[in-house]
Tab-separated table of C-alpha atoms in Angstrom:
chain	number	residue	atom	x	y	z
R	26	ALA	CA	11.643	6.802	27.908
R	27	PRO	CA	8.799	8.590	26.225
R	28	PRO	CA	5.705	9.014	28.407
R	29	ARG	CA	3.581	7.550	25.629
R	30	ILE	CA	4.230	5.426	22.552
R	31	GLU	CA	2.089	5.893	19.442
R	32	VAL	CA	1.630	2.829	17.243
R	33	ILE	CA	1.207	2.909	13.467
R	34	PRO	CA	-0.855	-0.131	12.447
R	35	LEU	CA	0.692	-2.062	9.547
R	36	PHE	CA	-1.249	-4.254	7.126
R	37	GLU	CA	0.891	-6.564	4.981
R	38	ASP	CA	-1.357	-9.247	3.534
R	39	VAL	CA	-4.510	-9.274	1.457
R	40	PRO	CA	-6.892	-10.696	4.100
R	41	SER	CA	-5.739	-8.075	6.629
R	42	MET	CA	-6.109	-5.264	4.088
R	43	LEU	CA	-9.626	-6.357	3.207
R	44	GLY	CA	-10.507	-6.088	6.907
R	45	ALA	CA	-8.151	-3.217	7.759
R	46	ALA	CA	-10.845	-0.619	8.461
R	47	GLY	CA	-12.561	-2.927	10.963
R	48	ILE	CA	-9.266	-3.759	12.649
R	49	LEU	CA	-8.358	-0.072	12.775
R	50	GLU	CA	-11.761	0.863	14.181
R	51	GLU	CA	-11.336	-1.680	16.966
R	52	TYR	CA	-7.800	-0.414	17.637
R	53	LEU	CA	-9.015	3.199	17.907
R	54	ALA	CA	-12.089	2.378	20.030
R	55	ASP	CA	-10.387	3.042	23.380
R	56	LYS	CA	-8.200	5.942	22.215
R	57	GLU	CA	-8.876	9.654	22.113
R	58	ALA	CA	-7.219	10.074	18.735
R	59	THR	CA	-8.032	12.889	16.342
R	60	ASP	CA	-5.474	11.680	13.781
R	61	GLN	CA	-3.997	8.275	13.009
R	62	ARG	CA	-1.338	7.127	10.567
R	63	VAL	CA	-1.817	3.673	9.050
R	64	PHE	CA	0.663	1.724	6.900
R	65	LEU	CA	-0.234	-0.478	3.920
R	66	ALA	CA	2.452	-2.712	2.443
R	67	ARG	CA	2.674	-3.149	-1.294
R	68	SER	CA	5.963	-4.892	-2.067
R	69	ASP	CA	5.611	-7.921	0.199
R	70	THR	CA	1.935	-8.187	-0.655
R	71	ALA	CA	2.805	-8.379	-4.358
R	72	MET	CA	5.393	-11.069	-3.674
R	73	ASN	CA	2.832	-13.201	-1.834
R	74	TYR	CA	-0.390	-12.500	-3.747
R	75	GLY	CA	0.710	-10.986	-7.071
R	76	LEU	CA	0.741	-7.452	-8.429
R	77	VAL	CA	-2.955	-7.212	-9.280
R	78	SER	CA	-4.109	-8.518	-5.900
R	79	ALA	CA	-1.758	-6.178	-4.033
R	80	ALA	CA	-2.949	-3.106	-5.942
R	81	LEU	CA	-6.639	-3.943	-5.547
R	82	ALA	CA	-6.292	-4.785	-1.835
R	83	ASN	CA	-4.514	-1.445	-1.263
R	84	LYS	CA	-7.291	0.403	-3.076
R	85	ILE	CA	-10.049	-1.366	-1.155
R	86	ALA	CA	-8.336	-0.568	2.155
R	87	LEU	CA	-7.874	3.090	1.191
R	88	THR	CA	-11.541	3.422	0.206
R	89	ASP	CA	-12.580	1.744	3.466
R	90	PHE	CA	-10.311	4.103	5.435
R	91	ASP	CA	-12.077	7.117	3.919
R	92	GLU	CA	-15.459	5.749	4.971
R	93	LEU	CA	-14.170	4.877	8.457
R	94	SER	CA	-12.649	8.329	8.889
R	95	ARG	CA	-15.941	10.026	8.004
R	96	ARG	CA	-17.903	7.718	10.281
R	97	ILE	CA	-15.747	7.935	13.435
R	98	GLY	CA	-14.332	11.446	12.978
R	99	VAL	CA	-10.652	10.472	13.134
R	100	LYS	CA	-8.447	11.785	10.330
R	101	LEU	CA	-6.549	8.871	8.819
R	102	HIS	CA	-3.189	9.449	7.157
R	103	PRO	CA	-2.311	6.415	5.001
R	104	ILE	CA	1.257	5.401	4.264
R	105	LEU	CA	1.921	3.141	1.266
R	106	GLY	CA	5.192	1.220	1.043
R	107	MET	CA	6.228	0.633	-2.567
R	108	GLY	CA	9.303	-0.457	-4.434
R	109	SER	CA	10.679	0.926	-7.694
R	110	ALA	CA	10.277	-2.301	-9.651
R	111	PRO	CA	6.908	-2.461	-11.422
R	112	PHE	CA	6.052	-5.693	-9.622
R	113	ARG	CA	6.676	-4.089	-6.235
R	114	GLY	CA	4.509	-1.053	-6.880
R	115	GLY	CA	6.436	0.837	-9.530
R	116	LEU	CA	7.235	3.961	-7.525
R	117	ALA	CA	10.335	5.423	-9.161
R	118	PRO	CA	11.286	9.044	-9.822
R	119	HIS	CA	9.924	8.871	-13.385
R	120	THR	CA	6.591	7.380	-12.196
R	121	ALA	CA	5.982	9.540	-9.113
R	122	GLN	CA	3.324	11.713	-10.770
R	123	ARG	CA	1.374	8.698	-12.042
R	124	VAL	CA	1.600	6.830	-8.731
R	125	GLY	CA	0.626	9.941	-6.763
R	126	ALA	CA	-2.444	10.355	-8.978
R	127	GLU	CA	-3.325	6.659	-8.736
R	128	TYR	CA	-3.356	6.821	-4.922
R	129	PRO	CA	-4.804	10.284	-4.176
R	130	SER	CA	-5.568	9.581	-0.503
R	131	VAL	CA	-2.073	8.352	0.397
R	132	VAL	CA	-0.316	10.943	2.527
R	133	THR	CA	3.110	9.277	2.687
R	134	PHE	CA	4.860	6.970	0.253
R	135	SER	CA	7.735	5.053	1.762
R	136	ILE	CA	10.445	4.376	-0.770
R	137	GLN	CA	13.007	1.633	-1.025
R	138	SER	CA	16.716	2.005	-1.640
R	139	ALA	CA	16.429	1.592	-5.435
R	140	PHE	CA	14.461	4.863	-5.581
R	141	LYS	CA	17.269	6.664	-3.827
R	142	PHE	CA	20.336	5.000	-5.304
R	143	ASP	CA	19.405	3.873	-8.846
R	144	TYR	CA	18.444	7.292	-10.225
R	145	PRO	CA	20.126	10.695	-10.585
R	146	VAL	CA	19.875	12.834	-7.447
R	147	ASP	CA	18.004	15.646	-9.229
R	148	GLU	CA	15.310	13.213	-10.421
R	149	VAL	CA	14.948	11.770	-6.926
R	150	ARG	CA	14.617	15.227	-5.370
R	151	ALA	CA	12.054	16.347	-7.974
R	152	ALA	CA	9.972	13.211	-7.451
R	153	CYS	CA	10.043	13.606	-3.669
R	154	GLU	CA	9.062	17.266	-3.949
R	155	HIS	CA	6.178	16.354	-6.243
R	156	LEU	CA	4.885	13.711	-3.828
R	157	LYS	CA	5.173	16.095	-0.870
R	158	ALA	CA	3.464	18.995	-2.675
R	159	ARG	CA	0.548	17.151	-4.250
R	160	VAL	CA	-2.982	17.697	-2.990
R	161	ILE	CA	-4.290	14.824	-0.869
R	162	GLY	CA	-7.875	13.886	-1.627
R	163	PRO	CA	-10.304	11.032	-1.179
R	164	ALA	CA	-9.491	7.552	-2.424
R	165	ASP	CA	-10.860	6.627	-5.818
R	166	ALA	CA	-14.080	4.619	-5.596
R	167	ILE	CA	-13.723	0.906	-6.262
R	168	ASP	CA	-16.243	-1.861	-6.876
R	169	ARG	CA	-15.371	-3.950	-3.833
R	170	GLU	CA	-17.311	-7.049	-4.890
R	171	ARG	CA	-15.749	-7.165	-8.341
R	172	ALA	CA	-12.271	-6.354	-7.005
R	173	THR	CA	-12.518	-9.073	-4.342
R	174	ASP	CA	-13.526	-11.624	-6.971
R	175	ILE	CA	-10.530	-10.630	-9.106
R	176	ILE	CA	-8.214	-10.821	-6.067
R	177	GLU	CA	-9.395	-14.341	-5.233
R	178	ARG	CA	-9.032	-15.665	-8.788
R	179	TYR	CA	-5.756	-13.861	-9.506
R	180	SER	CA	-4.118	-14.883	-6.199
R	181	ALA	CA	-4.992	-18.548	-6.770
R	182	ALA	CA	-3.543	-18.493	-10.296
R	183	TYR	CA	-0.479	-16.542	-9.140
R	184	ARG	CA	0.313	-18.976	-6.337
R	185	THR	CA	0.013	-21.941	-8.697
R	186	ARG	CA	2.482	-20.349	-11.109
R	187	VAL	CA	4.906	-19.337	-8.356
R	188	VAL	CA	5.053	-22.915	-7.059
R	189	GLU	CA	5.655	-24.157	-10.601
R	190	LEU	CA	8.422	-21.604	-11.226
R	191	ALA	CA	10.137	-21.820	-7.824
R	192	PRO	CA	12.604	-24.601	-8.777
R	193	LEU	CA	13.705	-22.677	-11.895
R	194	VAL	CA	14.041	-19.410	-9.983
R	195	ASN	CA	16.045	-21.106	-7.224
R	196	ARG	CA	18.403	-22.699	-9.801
R	197	MET	CA	18.922	-19.353	-11.543
R	198	ALA	CA	19.482	-17.552	-8.232
R	199	THR	CA	22.466	-19.741	-7.365
């Protein structure tokens, strides 16, 4: 058994992401950490709140993590879990440069099986090398008030449409 287990906090829904920095600060309060990894979901968040809400919630959390890191002196190393399909984040070998630039503070991108198995091996390797070699910087600034308003309106509209479409999707799935 290891003498100590390190936990990587995971945030998977919009409300948690909007409060992630506060939750993380409370988590770190009784620890002597100098570095902390933190995981933000993108795929499941998009399925539950829609693409726009997932992207904006990720960006708010990343901006908040930068501010928290400066304030408490703990280096935060964000992980972002994305899928290859555009709806699930759009991280594919041919989009790795764009996604890496869009999320400059993300240290690690977790990839799903489509990234690995749906593309030629050379493209996958090149994309992974690009993501590993890129310079990590601060998160892009975001207007939190405006983004939160968009998240609330978009999520409500998205959920209405999903409920309306669910019977059709279920019929097609069978």
